Coordinates of C-alpha atoms in Angstrom, one line a residue:
M4 CA -2.3 -14.7 33.5
K5 CA -0.4 -15.7 30.4
L6 CA 2.3 -14.3 28.2
I7 CA 1.9 -15.1 24.5
I8 CA 5.1 -14.8 22.4
A9 CA 4.2 -14.8 18.8
I10 CA 6.9 -14.7 16.1
V11 CA 5.3 -13.5 12.8
N12 CA 6.6 -12.9 9.3
N13 CA 7.1 -9.1 8.6
D14 CA 4.7 -9.4 5.7
D15 CA 1.9 -10.3 8.2
S16 CA 2.8 -8.2 11.2
N17 CA 0.7 -5.1 10.4
A18 CA -2.5 -7.3 9.9
V19 CA -1.7 -9.2 13.2
Q20 CA -1.0 -6.0 15.1
T21 CA -4.2 -4.3 13.9
A22 CA -6.4 -7.3 14.6
L23 CA -5.0 -7.8 18.1
T24 CA -5.4 -4.1 19.0
E25 CA -8.9 -4.1 17.7
G26 CA -9.6 -7.2 19.7
G27 CA -8.6 -5.3 22.9
Y28 CA -5.2 -6.9 23.4
F29 CA -2.2 -4.9 24.7
I30 CA 0.9 -5.8 22.8
T31 CA 4.6 -5.0 22.6
K32 CA 6.1 -5.3 19.1
M33 CA 9.8 -6.1 18.5
A34 CA 11.7 -6.4 15.3
T35 CA 13.6 -9.7 15.1
S36 CA 15.2 -11.9 12.4
G37 CA 14.9 -15.6 11.6
G38 CA 17.8 -18.0 11.6
F39 CA 16.9 -20.2 8.6
L40 CA 16.2 -17.6 5.9
R41 CA 17.7 -14.6 7.7
K42 CA 14.6 -12.6 7.0
G43 CA 12.8 -10.1 9.1
N44 CA 10.2 -11.2 11.6
T45 CA 8.1 -9.4 14.2
T46 CA 7.8 -10.8 17.7
F47 CA 4.7 -9.8 19.7
L48 CA 4.6 -10.0 23.5
I49 CA 1.0 -10.2 24.6
G50 CA 0.0 -10.3 28.3
T51 CA -3.5 -11.5 28.8
N52 CA -5.9 -13.3 31.1
D53 CA -6.2 -17.1 30.7
E54 CA -9.7 -16.9 29.2
K55 CA -8.5 -14.6 26.4
V56 CA -5.7 -16.7 25.2
D57 CA -7.7 -18.7 22.6
G58 CA -9.1 -15.5 21.2
A59 CA -5.6 -14.1 20.6
L60 CA -4.4 -17.4 19.0
E61 CA -7.4 -17.3 16.6
I62 CA -6.5 -13.7 15.6
I63 CA -2.9 -14.6 15.0
K64 CA -3.8 -17.7 13.0
A65 CA -6.3 -15.8 10.9
N66 CA -3.8 -13.0 10.0
A67 CA -0.5 -14.8 9.8
K68 CA -0.8 -16.9 6.6
K69 CA 1.6 -19.5 5.3
R70 CA 2.7 -19.2 1.7
V71 CA 5.3 -20.5 -0.7
E72 CA 8.0 -18.1 -2.0
K73 CA 10.9 -18.7 -4.4
E74 CA 14.3 -18.4 -2.8
P75 CA 17.7 -18.6 -4.4
T76 CA 20.1 -21.3 -3.3
V77 CA 23.7 -21.6 -4.3
P78 CA 24.9 -25.1 -5.2
P79 CA 28.4 -26.1 -3.9
T80 CA 31.0 -25.0 -6.5
E81 CA 34.7 -25.1 -7.0
M82 CA 36.7 -21.9 -6.7
G83 CA 36.2 -19.7 -9.7
E84 CA 33.6 -21.8 -11.3
F85 CA 30.6 -19.8 -12.7
F86 CA 27.3 -20.8 -11.2
T87 CA 23.6 -19.9 -11.5
P88 CA 21.6 -19.9 -8.3
I89 CA 18.8 -22.5 -8.3
M90 CA 15.4 -21.2 -7.2
V91 CA 13.5 -23.4 -4.8
D92 CA 10.1 -23.2 -3.2
V93 CA 10.2 -22.4 0.5
L94 CA 7.2 -22.3 2.9
V95 CA 7.2 -19.0 4.8
G96 CA 4.8 -17.1 6.9
G97 CA 2.5 -18.4 9.6
A98 CA 3.5 -17.9 13.2
T99 CA 5.4 -19.6 15.9
V100 CA 3.6 -19.1 19.2
L101 CA 4.6 -19.8 22.8
V102 CA 2.2 -19.4 25.7
L103 CA 3.8 -19.1 29.1
N104 CA 2.4 -18.9 32.6
V105 CA 3.0 -15.5 34.4
D106 CA 3.5 -15.6 38.1
R107 CA 3.2 -11.9 38.5
F108 CA 2.0 -9.0 36.3
E109 CA 2.1 -5.3 37.2
K110 CA 1.4 -2.3 35.0
M111 CA 3.2 0.8 36.2

């Protein structure tokens, strides 16, 4: 038995959730936020048998796409100086996935 923890960009969470559910996986969905860009994420907890892990990972990979977005940055400035934020390309999306062994699983 395995526990899959998948952290997915909010833009992809509905597609991932729908595909996992249609694939027969039981999931728990939690709203989370990232540390780097401080944007919303969704964390999925998926308990499954060992032989179904690869199928879940394929579903997540197919539905959590990486993409480039423009994000504003603020250059260091002196107090009171007028500044214009610089737009930079940032790679977002995809998924961060952890697969853990489960010693005991009970559904009550």
